[in-house]
Protein backbone atom coordinates (compact mmCIF):
# COMPACT_ATOMS: atom_id res chain seq x y z
CA UNK A 1 0.00 0.00 0.00
CA UNK A 2 1.23 3.57 -0.70
CA UNK A 3 2.61 5.42 2.31
CA UNK A 4 -0.25 7.69 3.43
CA UNK A 5 1.39 9.87 6.11
CA UNK A 6 2.43 12.68 3.78
CA UNK A 7 3.93 14.90 6.49
CA UNK A 8 6.17 12.12 7.83
CA UNK A 9 7.27 11.21 4.31
CA UNK A 10 8.23 14.82 3.52
CA UNK A 11 10.07 15.26 6.82
CA UNK A 12 12.03 12.02 6.51
CA UNK A 13 12.95 12.43 2.85
CA UNK A 14 14.11 16.02 3.36
CA UNK A 15 16.65 15.01 5.99
CA UNK A 16 18.23 12.23 3.91
CA UNK A 17 21.72 12.74 2.49
CA UNK A 18 23.16 10.01 0.28
CA UNK A 19 26.68 10.53 -0.98
CA UNK A 20 29.80 8.75 -2.20
CA UNK A 21 33.46 9.54 -1.62
CA UNK A 22 35.77 9.21 -4.63
CA UNK A 23 39.51 9.65 -5.02
CA UNK A 24 42.74 8.26 -6.39
CA UNK A 25 44.25 5.53 -4.16
CA UNK A 26 46.04 6.80 -1.03
CA UNK A 27 44.48 10.26 -1.14
CA UNK A 28 42.95 9.52 2.27
CA UNK A 29 39.42 8.51 1.30
CA UNK A 30 38.91 5.77 3.86
CA UNK A 31 40.54 7.94 6.53
CA UNK A 32 38.10 10.76 5.76
CA UNK A 33 35.26 8.25 6.02
CA UNK A 34 36.48 7.24 9.47
CA UNK A 35 36.58 10.85 10.66
CA UNK A 36 33.09 11.60 9.36
CA UNK A 37 31.84 8.58 11.30
CA UNK A 38 33.76 9.77 14.35
CA UNK A 39 32.14 13.20 14.18
CA UNK A 40 28.73 11.60 13.71
CA UNK A 41 29.21 9.60 16.90
CA UNK A 42 29.06 6.33 15.00
CA UNK A 43 32.49 5.31 16.31
CA UNK A 44 34.54 6.42 19.30
CA UNK A 45 37.99 5.58 17.97
CA UNK A 46 39.02 5.89 14.34
CA UNK A 47 40.90 2.94 12.87
CA UNK A 48 43.86 3.28 10.58
CA UNK A 49 44.34 1.55 7.25
CA UNK A 50 48.06 1.36 8.11
CA UNK A 51 47.70 0.01 11.66
CA UNK A 52 48.24 -3.67 10.95
CA UNK A 53 50.46 -4.37 13.99
CA UNK A 54 47.91 -3.10 16.48
CA UNK A 55 45.11 -5.00 14.70
CA UNK A 56 43.15 -1.77 14.22
CA UNK A 57 41.59 -1.40 10.81
CA UNK A 58 39.38 1.14 9.12
CA UNK A 59 35.75 0.51 10.01
CA UNK A 60 34.72 0.56 6.36
CA UNK A 61 37.40 -1.98 5.36
CA UNK A 62 35.53 -5.01 6.69
CA UNK A 63 36.70 -7.66 4.21
CA UNK A 64 39.65 -9.79 5.35
CA UNK A 65 41.61 -9.01 2.18
CA UNK A 66 41.15 -5.27 2.79
CA UNK A 67 42.57 -5.66 6.30
CA UNK A 68 45.59 -7.61 5.03
CA UNK A 69 46.47 -5.23 2.20
CA UNK A 70 45.30 -1.94 3.71
CA UNK A 71 43.21 -1.05 0.64
CA UNK A 72 39.50 -0.82 -0.12
CA UNK A 73 38.35 -3.36 -2.74
CA UNK A 74 34.60 -3.14 -2.24
CA UNK A 75 32.14 -0.34 -1.57
CA UNK A 76 31.09 -0.09 2.08
CA UNK A 77 27.73 1.35 3.13
CA UNK A 78 27.40 3.20 6.41
CA UNK A 79 24.23 4.75 7.84
CA UNK A 80 24.64 7.34 10.60
CA UNK A 81 22.94 10.43 12.02
CA UNK A 82 24.43 13.90 12.41
CA UNK A 83 22.58 16.96 13.77
CA UNK A 84 19.23 15.81 12.42
CA UNK A 85 20.44 14.47 9.08
CA UNK A 86 20.15 10.77 8.19
CA UNK A 87 23.36 10.07 6.27
CA UNK A 88 23.98 7.21 3.84
CA UNK A 89 27.71 7.21 3.20
CA UNK A 90 29.23 5.10 0.43
CA UNK A 91 32.97 4.53 0.77
CA UNK A 92 34.14 3.44 -2.68
CA UNK A 93 37.33 1.65 -3.78
CA UNK A 94 40.00 4.01 -5.04
CA UNK A 95 42.08 1.58 -7.08
CA UNK A 96 41.27 1.65 -10.79
CA UNK A 97 41.01 -2.15 -10.90
CA UNK A 98 37.81 -1.85 -8.82
CA UNK A 99 36.30 1.09 -10.69
CA UNK A 100 33.29 -0.98 -11.78
CA UNK A 101 32.14 -1.15 -8.17
CA UNK A 102 32.52 2.62 -7.91
CA UNK A 103 30.58 3.20 -11.13
CA UNK A 104 27.67 1.14 -9.82
CA UNK A 105 27.76 2.94 -6.48
CA UNK A 106 27.59 6.39 -8.05
CA UNK A 107 24.24 5.43 -9.56
CA UNK A 108 22.89 5.35 -5.99
CA UNK A 109 24.43 8.65 -4.84
CA UNK A 110 22.94 12.15 -4.92
CA UNK A 111 26.30 13.86 -4.48
CA UNK A 112 29.99 13.04 -4.40
CA UNK A 113 32.92 14.15 -2.27
CA UNK A 114 36.05 14.31 -4.42
CA UNK A 115 39.18 13.95 -2.31
CA UNK A 116 42.38 15.59 -3.59
CA UNK A 117 45.86 15.04 -2.15
CA UNK A 118 47.23 18.52 -1.38
CA UNK A 119 50.71 17.56 -2.56
CA UNK A 120 49.80 15.48 -5.62
CA UNK A 121 46.76 17.33 -6.94
CA UNK A 122 44.49 15.75 -9.55
CA UNK A 123 45.54 12.14 -10.22
CA UNK A 124 44.55 9.70 -13.02
CA UNK A 125 41.87 7.71 -11.18
CA UNK A 126 40.32 10.93 -9.89
CA UNK A 127 39.87 12.01 -13.49
CA UNK A 128 38.11 8.77 -14.45
CA UNK A 129 35.75 8.84 -11.49
CA UNK A 130 35.05 12.55 -11.94
CA UNK A 131 33.92 11.90 -15.53
CA UNK A 132 31.26 9.48 -14.25
CA UNK A 133 30.01 12.11 -11.80
CA UNK A 134 30.02 14.70 -14.56
CA UNK A 135 27.95 12.52 -16.87
CA UNK A 136 25.35 12.15 -14.11
CA UNK A 137 25.51 15.91 -13.39
CA UNK A 138 25.55 15.37 -9.65
CA UNK A 139 26.92 18.00 -7.24
CA UNK A 140 30.60 17.51 -6.46
CA UNK A 141 32.28 18.73 -3.29
CA UNK A 142 36.09 18.92 -3.19
CA UNK A 143 38.11 18.27 -0.05
CA UNK A 144 41.82 19.06 -0.41
CA UNK A 145 43.41 16.67 2.05
CA UNK A 146 46.76 16.30 3.85
CA UNK A 147 47.29 20.01 4.46
CA UNK A 148 49.24 19.08 7.60
CA UNK A 149 51.94 17.96 5.16
CA UNK A 150 53.78 20.19 2.70
CA UNK A 151 51.19 20.95 0.03
CA UNK A 152 51.11 22.79 -3.26
CA UNK A 153 49.94 26.38 -3.48
CA UNK A 154 46.12 26.42 -3.16
CA UNK A 155 45.77 28.65 -6.24
CA UNK A 156 47.81 26.12 -8.24
CA UNK A 157 45.61 23.26 -6.99
CA UNK A 158 42.38 25.02 -7.90
CA UNK A 159 43.73 25.96 -11.33
CA UNK A 160 44.61 22.31 -11.94
CA UNK A 161 41.13 21.17 -10.90
CA UNK A 162 39.58 23.67 -13.31
CA UNK A 163 41.95 22.94 -16.21
CA UNK A 164 42.09 19.14 -15.95
CA UNK A 165 38.52 18.39 -14.81
CA UNK A 166 36.73 21.26 -16.48
CA UNK A 167 34.81 22.34 -13.38
CA UNK A 168 34.93 25.74 -11.67
CA UNK A 169 36.00 25.98 -8.05
CA UNK A 170 34.75 28.07 -5.13
CA UNK A 171 36.73 27.84 -1.87
CA UNK A 172 34.42 27.64 1.14
CA UNK A 173 37.43 27.52 3.47
CA UNK A 174 40.96 28.82 2.95
CA UNK A 175 44.11 27.21 4.38
CA UNK A 176 46.46 29.00 6.73
CA UNK A 177 49.72 27.61 5.29
CA UNK A 178 50.53 23.87 5.15
CA UNK A 179 52.89 21.28 6.62
CA UNK A 180 54.40 22.11 10.02
CA UNK A 181 53.20 25.73 9.65
CA UNK A 182 49.57 24.69 9.09
CA UNK A 183 47.42 26.57 11.63
CA UNK A 184 43.92 25.76 10.42
CA UNK A 185 41.41 27.11 7.93
CA UNK A 186 39.48 30.33 7.50
CA UNK A 187 35.74 29.79 7.10
CA UNK A 188 34.69 32.42 4.56
CA UNK A 189 30.98 32.69 5.28
CA UNK A 190 31.39 32.83 9.05
CA UNK A 191 34.44 35.11 8.81
CA UNK A 192 36.32 33.05 11.36
CA UNK A 193 39.55 31.13 11.83
CA UNK A 194 39.21 27.47 12.80
CA UNK A 195 42.45 27.09 14.73
CA UNK A 196 43.82 23.66 15.52
CA UNK A 197 46.49 22.51 17.91
CA UNK A 198 47.54 18.96 18.63
CA UNK A 199 47.62 16.11 16.15
CA UNK A 200 45.30 13.45 17.52
CA UNK A 201 44.61 10.84 14.86
CA UNK A 202 42.10 8.63 16.69
CA UNK A 203 39.70 11.04 18.44
CA UNK A 204 38.54 14.47 17.42
CA UNK A 205 40.76 17.49 18.02
CA UNK A 206 38.26 20.30 18.58
CA UNK A 207 38.94 23.60 16.88
CA UNK A 208 39.05 26.96 18.57
CA UNK A 209 36.89 29.28 16.46
CA UNK A 210 38.28 32.80 16.42
CA UNK A 211 36.44 35.69 14.66
CA UNK A 212 38.66 37.42 12.11
CA UNK A 213 37.97 40.64 13.97
CA UNK A 214 39.81 39.28 17.02
CA UNK A 215 43.24 40.26 15.73
CA UNK A 216 44.79 40.10 19.19
CA UNK A 217 44.03 36.40 19.65
CA UNK A 218 45.05 35.56 16.09
CA UNK A 219 48.41 37.26 16.55
CA UNK A 220 48.98 35.06 19.62
CA UNK A 221 48.42 31.77 17.81
CA UNK A 222 49.48 32.41 14.19
CA UNK A 223 52.86 33.86 13.12
CA UNK A 224 52.43 37.24 11.41
CA UNK A 225 54.00 36.16 8.10
CA UNK A 226 51.81 33.04 7.91
CA UNK A 227 48.65 35.04 8.62
CA UNK A 228 49.55 37.79 6.16
CA UNK A 229 50.11 35.25 3.38
CA UNK A 230 46.75 33.59 4.11
CA UNK A 231 44.90 36.92 4.16
CA UNK A 232 46.47 38.01 0.86
CA UNK A 233 45.34 34.78 -0.77
CA UNK A 234 41.85 35.12 0.68
CA UNK A 235 41.58 38.69 -0.60
CA UNK A 236 42.54 37.60 -4.10
CA UNK A 237 39.88 34.89 -4.04
CA UNK A 238 37.19 37.26 -2.86
CA UNK A 239 37.98 39.93 -5.45
CA UNK A 240 38.87 37.81 -8.49
CA UNK A 241 37.52 34.31 -7.78
CA UNK A 242 34.50 32.58 -9.32
CA UNK A 243 31.00 33.56 -8.27
CA UNK A 244 28.92 30.81 -6.69
CA UNK A 245 25.56 30.02 -8.33
CA UNK A 246 23.28 27.36 -6.82
CA UNK A 247 22.05 26.10 -10.20
CA UNK A 248 25.60 25.58 -11.49
CA UNK A 249 26.49 23.78 -8.29
CA UNK A 250 23.53 21.38 -8.50
CA UNK A 251 24.39 20.57 -12.13
CA UNK A 252 28.00 19.77 -11.22
CA UNK A 253 29.49 22.83 -12.96
CA UNK A 254 31.10 24.43 -9.91
CA UNK A 255 32.57 22.65 -6.90
CA UNK A 256 32.75 24.04 -3.35
CA UNK A 257 36.32 23.49 -2.12
CA UNK A 258 37.38 22.79 1.46
CA UNK A 259 40.89 22.41 2.88
CA UNK A 260 41.97 20.26 5.79
CA UNK A 261 43.56 17.06 7.01
CA UNK A 262 41.49 13.95 7.56
CA UNK A 263 44.25 12.20 9.50
CA UNK A 264 44.54 14.95 12.11
CA UNK A 265 40.94 16.22 12.04
CA UNK A 266 41.85 19.63 10.65
CA UNK A 267 38.83 21.20 8.91
CA UNK A 268 36.72 18.04 8.87
CA UNK A 269 33.90 19.22 11.16
CA UNK A 270 33.63 22.54 9.32
CA UNK A 271 33.44 20.60 6.08
CA UNK A 272 30.83 18.11 7.30
CA UNK A 273 28.45 20.75 8.63
CA UNK A 274 28.64 22.86 5.49
CA UNK A 275 28.43 19.79 3.28
CA UNK A 276 25.21 18.54 4.88
CA UNK A 277 23.65 21.98 4.68
CA UNK A 278 24.49 22.32 0.98
CA UNK A 279 24.10 18.72 -0.17
CA UNK A 280 20.81 18.13 -2.01
CA UNK A 281 18.32 15.61 -0.72
CA UNK A 282 17.09 12.60 -2.70
CA UNK A 283 16.76 13.31 -6.42
CA UNK A 284 14.26 11.95 -8.96
CA UNK A 285 15.46 9.02 -11.05
CA UNK A 286 14.59 8.31 -14.66
CA UNK A 287 12.89 5.13 -15.78
CA UNK A 288 10.57 3.64 -18.35
CA UNK A 289 7.66 5.54 -16.74
CA UNK A 290 9.50 8.86 -16.71
CA UNK A 291 11.18 10.56 -13.72
CA UNK A 292 10.13 9.10 -10.37
CA UNK A 293 9.90 11.71 -7.61
CA UNK A 294 11.11 10.82 -4.09
CA UNK A 295 7.86 12.11 -2.53
CA UNK A 296 5.75 9.75 -4.63
CA UNK A 297 3.79 7.78 -2.01
CA UNK A 298 4.38 4.51 -3.88
CA UNK A 299 7.56 2.70 -2.92
CA UNK A 300 10.23 2.10 -5.57
CA UNK A 301 13.93 1.33 -5.63
CA UNK A 302 16.73 -0.41 -7.51
CA UNK A 303 19.53 -2.83 -6.65
CA UNK A 304 23.01 -1.39 -7.26
CA UNK A 305 25.17 -3.88 -5.39
CA UNK A 306 25.08 -7.47 -4.15
CA UNK A 307 27.44 -8.77 -1.50
CA UNK A 308 27.83 -12.42 -0.55
CA UNK A 309 29.19 -13.74 2.74
CA UNK A 310 29.24 -10.48 4.72
CA UNK A 311 28.50 -12.69 7.70
CA UNK A 312 30.90 -15.68 7.47
CA UNK A 313 28.80 -17.62 9.99
CA UNK A 314 25.67 -17.55 7.84
CA UNK A 315 27.04 -17.32 4.27
CA UNK A 316 24.14 -15.10 3.27
CA UNK A 317 23.70 -12.72 0.36
CA UNK A 318 22.58 -9.13 0.72
CA UNK A 319 21.17 -6.98 -2.08
CA UNK A 320 21.84 -3.28 -1.56
CA UNK A 321 18.80 -1.22 -2.52
CA UNK A 322 18.63 2.52 -3.16
CA UNK A 323 15.11 3.66 -2.28
CA UNK A 324 13.94 6.12 -4.92
CA UNK A 325 10.44 6.95 -3.70
CA UNK A 326 8.03 6.37 -0.85
CA UNK A 327 8.65 4.23 2.20
CA UNK A 328 10.05 0.71 2.53
CA UNK A 329 7.94 -1.30 4.97
CA UNK A 330 8.62 -5.00 5.66
CA UNK A 331 5.88 -7.31 4.51
CA UNK A 332 4.76 -5.14 1.58
CA UNK A 333 4.21 -6.78 -1.80
CA UNK A 334 6.12 -5.19 -4.69
CA UNK A 335 6.67 -5.94 -8.35
CA UNK A 336 10.03 -7.41 -9.37
CA UNK A 337 10.37 -5.98 -12.88
CA UNK A 338 12.87 -8.44 -14.32
CA UNK A 339 11.13 -11.55 -12.99
CA UNK A 340 7.69 -10.15 -13.80
CA UNK A 341 6.11 -11.20 -10.52
CA UNK A 342 5.34 -9.92 -7.06
CA UNK A 343 7.59 -10.57 -4.09
CA UNK A 344 7.28 -9.88 -0.38
CA UNK A 345 9.71 -7.42 1.16
CA UNK A 346 11.77 -8.66 4.09
CA UNK A 347 12.84 -6.49 7.01
CA UNK A 348 15.31 -3.89 5.70
CA UNK A 349 18.83 -3.95 7.12
CA UNK A 350 20.75 -0.76 7.78
CA UNK A 351 24.52 -0.95 7.62
CA UNK A 352 27.65 0.10 9.37
CA UNK A 353 30.21 -1.53 7.05
CA UNK A 354 29.99 -5.26 7.96
CA UNK A 355 27.61 -4.77 10.87
CA UNK A 356 23.89 -4.48 10.31
CA UNK A 357 20.71 -3.82 12.23
CA UNK A 358 17.03 -4.13 11.45
CA UNK A 359 14.89 -1.11 10.62
CA UNK A 360 11.11 -0.92 10.71
CA UNK A 361 10.97 1.69 7.96
CA UNK A 362 13.27 3.31 5.43
CA UNK A 363 12.55 6.26 3.16
CA UNK A 364 13.50 7.64 -0.25
CA UNK A 365 17.23 8.33 -0.26
CA UNK A 366 18.09 5.51 2.14
CA UNK A 367 20.40 2.62 1.30
CA UNK A 368 19.14 -0.61 2.81
CA UNK A 369 19.99 -4.28 2.52
CA UNK A 370 17.58 -7.06 1.64
CA UNK A 371 18.23 -10.73 2.25
CA UNK A 372 18.69 -12.28 -1.20
CA UNK A 373 17.68 -15.91 -1.68
CA UNK A 374 18.83 -15.68 -5.31
CA UNK A 375 16.07 -13.40 -6.62
CA UNK A 376 18.09 -10.26 -7.26
CA UNK A 377 20.65 -9.03 -9.76
CA UNK A 378 22.43 -5.71 -10.09
CA UNK A 379 20.09 -3.22 -11.79
CA UNK A 380 16.81 -4.88 -10.70
CA UNK A 381 13.87 -2.54 -10.09
CA UNK A 382 11.31 -3.05 -7.32
CA UNK A 383 8.10 -1.03 -7.63
CA UNK A 384 4.76 -0.59 -5.92
CA UNK A 385 1.66 0.26 -7.96
CA UNK A 386 2.86 0.94 -11.50
CA UNK A 387 5.17 -1.55 -13.19
CA UNK A 388 8.27 0.06 -14.66
CA UNK A 389 12.05 -0.21 -14.76
CA UNK A 390 14.68 2.31 -13.75
CA UNK A 391 17.60 3.12 -16.02
CA UNK A 392 19.96 0.16 -16.06
CA UNK A 393 23.46 -0.12 -14.59
CA UNK A 394 25.72 -1.27 -17.43
CA UNK A 395 28.59 -3.70 -17.30
CA UNK A 396 31.79 -2.32 -18.79
CA UNK A 397 34.09 -3.97 -21.28
CA UNK A 398 36.78 -5.99 -19.45
CA UNK A 399 40.40 -6.16 -20.57
CA UNK A 400 41.64 -9.27 -18.75
CA UNK A 401 40.39 -12.82 -19.25
CA UNK A 402 41.04 -16.18 -17.59
CA UNK A 403 39.60 -19.51 -16.55
CA UNK A 404 39.73 -20.78 -12.97
CA UNK A 405 40.17 -24.46 -12.15
CA UNK A 406 40.58 -26.64 -9.09
CA UNK A 407 42.52 -29.89 -8.94
CA UNK A 408 40.00 -31.39 -6.54
CA UNK A 409 37.02 -33.04 -8.24
CA UNK A 410 35.23 -32.99 -4.88
CA UNK A 411 35.46 -29.19 -4.79
CA UNK A 412 34.03 -28.61 -8.27
CA UNK A 413 30.50 -27.99 -7.07
CA UNK A 414 31.71 -25.54 -4.43
CA UNK A 415 33.82 -23.78 -7.04
CA UNK A 416 30.90 -23.31 -9.41
CA UNK A 417 28.64 -22.13 -6.59
CA UNK A 418 31.27 -19.61 -5.51
CA UNK A 419 31.86 -18.39 -9.07
CA UNK A 420 28.16 -17.83 -9.69
CA UNK A 421 27.62 -15.95 -6.43
CA UNK A 422 30.74 -13.80 -6.68
CA UNK A 423 30.09 -12.96 -10.33
CA UNK A 424 26.48 -12.07 -9.59
CA UNK A 425 27.71 -9.51 -7.10
CA UNK A 426 30.13 -8.07 -9.67
CA UNK A 427 33.49 -9.25 -8.30
CA UNK A 428 34.34 -10.23 -11.89
CA UNK A 429 32.27 -10.85 -15.00
CA UNK A 430 31.52 -14.36 -16.20
CA UNK A 431 30.99 -15.48 -19.76
CA UNK A 432 30.24 -18.88 -21.27
CA UNK A 433 32.05 -20.09 -24.35
CA UNK A 434 29.64 -22.61 -25.87
CA UNK A 435 32.57 -24.48 -27.45
CA UNK A 436 34.10 -25.10 -24.01
CA UNK A 437 33.01 -27.42 -21.25
CA UNK A 438 30.32 -25.88 -19.06
CA UNK A 439 32.62 -26.26 -16.08
CA UNK A 440 35.17 -23.85 -17.60
CA UNK A 441 33.48 -20.45 -17.79
CA UNK A 442 35.48 -17.50 -19.06
CA UNK A 443 36.10 -14.95 -16.30
CA UNK A 444 36.74 -11.33 -17.19
CA UNK A 445 37.85 -8.28 -15.25
CA UNK A 446 38.49 -4.59 -15.79
CA UNK A 447 41.64 -4.85 -13.62
CA UNK A 448 43.86 -7.78 -12.67
CA UNK A 449 43.44 -7.19 -8.92
CA UNK A 450 39.84 -8.31 -9.35
CA UNK A 451 41.20 -11.80 -10.06
CA UNK A 452 43.26 -11.64 -6.86
CA UNK A 453 40.11 -10.80 -4.91
CA UNK A 454 38.24 -13.65 -6.60
CA UNK A 455 40.90 -16.26 -5.77
CA UNK A 456 41.22 -14.99 -2.20
CA UNK A 457 37.47 -15.10 -1.59
CA UNK A 458 37.08 -18.53 -3.19
CA UNK A 459 39.67 -19.88 -0.79
CA UNK A 460 38.62 -17.87 2.28
CA UNK A 461 34.82 -18.02 1.91
CA UNK A 462 34.24 -21.24 -0.07
CA UNK A 463 37.31 -23.26 0.99
CA UNK A 464 38.36 -23.89 -2.61
CA UNK A 465 42.00 -23.60 -3.71
CA UNK A 466 42.19 -22.62 -7.39
CA UNK A 467 44.62 -21.78 -10.11
CA UNK A 468 44.18 -19.09 -12.70
CA UNK A 469 44.90 -19.74 -16.40
CA UNK A 470 45.03 -16.50 -18.34
CA UNK A 471 43.55 -16.25 -21.83
CA UNK A 472 45.04 -14.25 -24.73
CA UNK A 473 42.05 -11.93 -25.19
CA UNK A 474 42.28 -8.18 -24.50
CA UNK A 475 38.88 -6.81 -25.49
CA UNK A 476 35.21 -7.75 -25.21
CA UNK A 477 32.43 -6.18 -27.23
CA UNK A 478 28.71 -6.79 -26.86
CA UNK A 479 26.50 -7.04 -29.93
CA UNK A 480 22.79 -7.05 -30.69
CA UNK A 481 23.26 -8.74 -34.09
CA UNK A 482 20.94 -11.61 -34.94
CA UNK A 483 22.07 -15.22 -34.56
CA UNK A 484 22.70 -15.68 -38.28
CA UNK A 485 25.06 -12.69 -38.39
CA UNK A 486 26.87 -13.89 -35.27
CA UNK A 487 27.37 -17.38 -36.69
CA UNK A 488 28.60 -15.94 -39.99
CA UNK A 489 31.18 -13.77 -38.19
CA UNK A 490 32.21 -16.73 -36.08
CA UNK A 491 32.71 -18.95 -39.14
CA UNK A 492 34.58 -16.39 -41.25
CA UNK A 493 36.41 -14.26 -38.68
CA UNK A 494 39.10 -14.95 -36.09
CA UNK A 495 36.84 -14.26 -33.09
CA UNK A 496 35.50 -16.10 -30.07
CA UNK A 497 31.81 -15.77 -29.22
CA UNK A 498 30.67 -15.99 -25.60
CA UNK A 499 27.46 -15.23 -23.65
CA UNK A 500 27.17 -13.14 -20.53
CA UNK A 501 25.07 -14.20 -17.53
CA UNK A 502 21.93 -12.77 -19.14
CA UNK A 503 22.55 -14.68 -22.36
CA UNK A 504 23.70 -11.62 -24.35
CA UNK A 505 26.35 -12.37 -27.01
CA UNK A 506 29.86 -10.89 -26.99
CA UNK A 507 32.88 -11.12 -29.24
CA UNK A 508 36.33 -11.51 -27.66
CA UNK A 509 39.31 -10.01 -29.50
CA UNK A 510 43.05 -10.44 -29.01
CA UNK A 511 44.15 -7.01 -30.26
CA UNK A 512 43.12 -3.59 -31.57
CA UNK A 513 43.98 -4.84 -35.03
CA UNK A 514 41.53 -7.73 -34.64
CA UNK A 515 38.71 -5.29 -33.79
CA UNK A 516 39.50 -3.06 -36.78
CA UNK A 517 39.68 -6.11 -39.08
CA UNK A 518 36.31 -7.31 -37.78
CA UNK A 519 34.66 -3.90 -38.29
CA UNK A 520 35.97 -3.70 -41.85
CA UNK A 521 34.80 -7.19 -42.81
CA UNK A 522 31.51 -7.26 -40.86
CA UNK A 523 30.24 -3.65 -41.02
CA UNK A 524 26.64 -4.68 -40.31
CA UNK A 525 27.51 -6.29 -36.97
CA UNK A 526 27.40 -3.57 -34.27
CA UNK A 527 29.87 -3.64 -31.37
CA UNK A 528 29.31 -2.02 -27.96
CA UNK A 529 31.71 -1.31 -25.09
CA UNK A 530 29.00 -1.96 -22.48
CA UNK A 531 25.78 -3.92 -22.26
CA UNK A 532 23.70 -0.74 -21.79
CA UNK A 533 22.36 -1.16 -25.33
CA UNK A 534 21.37 -4.76 -24.80
CA UNK A 535 17.81 -5.75 -24.01
CA UNK A 536 18.41 -8.89 -22.03
CA UNK A 537 17.17 -11.34 -24.66
CA UNK A 538 17.52 -15.03 -23.83
CA UNK A 539 17.35 -14.33 -20.08
CA UNK A 540 18.61 -17.28 -18.07
CA UNK A 541 19.62 -17.85 -14.51
CA UNK A 542 23.36 -18.15 -13.99
CA UNK A 543 22.93 -21.60 -12.51
CA UNK A 544 21.56 -22.89 -15.81
CA UNK A 545 25.01 -22.48 -17.33
CA UNK A 546 26.47 -24.92 -14.84
CA UNK A 547 23.97 -27.76 -14.74
CA UNK A 548 25.56 -30.96 -13.54
XYZ file of C-alpha atoms in Angstrom, residues 398-405 429-437 439-445 448 451 467-476 496-498 507-511:
44
model
C 36.781 -5.988 -19.454
C 40.403 -6.164 -20.570
C 41.642 -9.266 -18.746
C 40.387 -12.821 -19.252
C 41.040 -16.177 -17.588
C 39.600 -19.507 -16.546
C 39.734 -20.784 -12.969
C 40.167 -24.460 -12.151
C 32.266 -10.852 -14.999
C 31.516 -14.363 -16.195
C 30.988 -15.484 -19.759
C 30.236 -18.875 -21.267
C 32.046 -20.086 -24.351
C 29.643 -22.607 -25.866
C 32.566 -24.476 -27.449
C 34.100 -25.103 -24.015
C 33.010 -27.421 -21.246
C 32.621 -26.259 -16.076
C 35.168 -23.849 -17.601
C 33.477 -20.449 -17.790
C 35.477 -17.499 -19.056
C 36.098 -14.950 -16.304
C 36.737 -11.332 -17.191
C 37.854 -8.279 -15.250
C 43.862 -7.782 -12.673
C 41.201 -11.802 -10.062
C 44.625 -21.775 -10.106
C 44.182 -19.093 -12.704
C 44.897 -19.739 -16.400
C 45.026 -16.498 -18.338
C 43.553 -16.252 -21.834
C 45.036 -14.248 -24.727
C 42.055 -11.928 -25.190
C 42.277 -8.179 -24.503
C 38.885 -6.807 -25.493
C 35.212 -7.754 -25.212
C 35.501 -16.096 -30.073
C 31.813 -15.766 -29.219
C 30.666 -15.985 -25.600
C 32.877 -11.120 -29.237
C 36.328 -11.513 -27.665
C 39.311 -10.015 -29.499
C 43.052 -10.442 -29.005
C 44.150 -7.006 -30.261
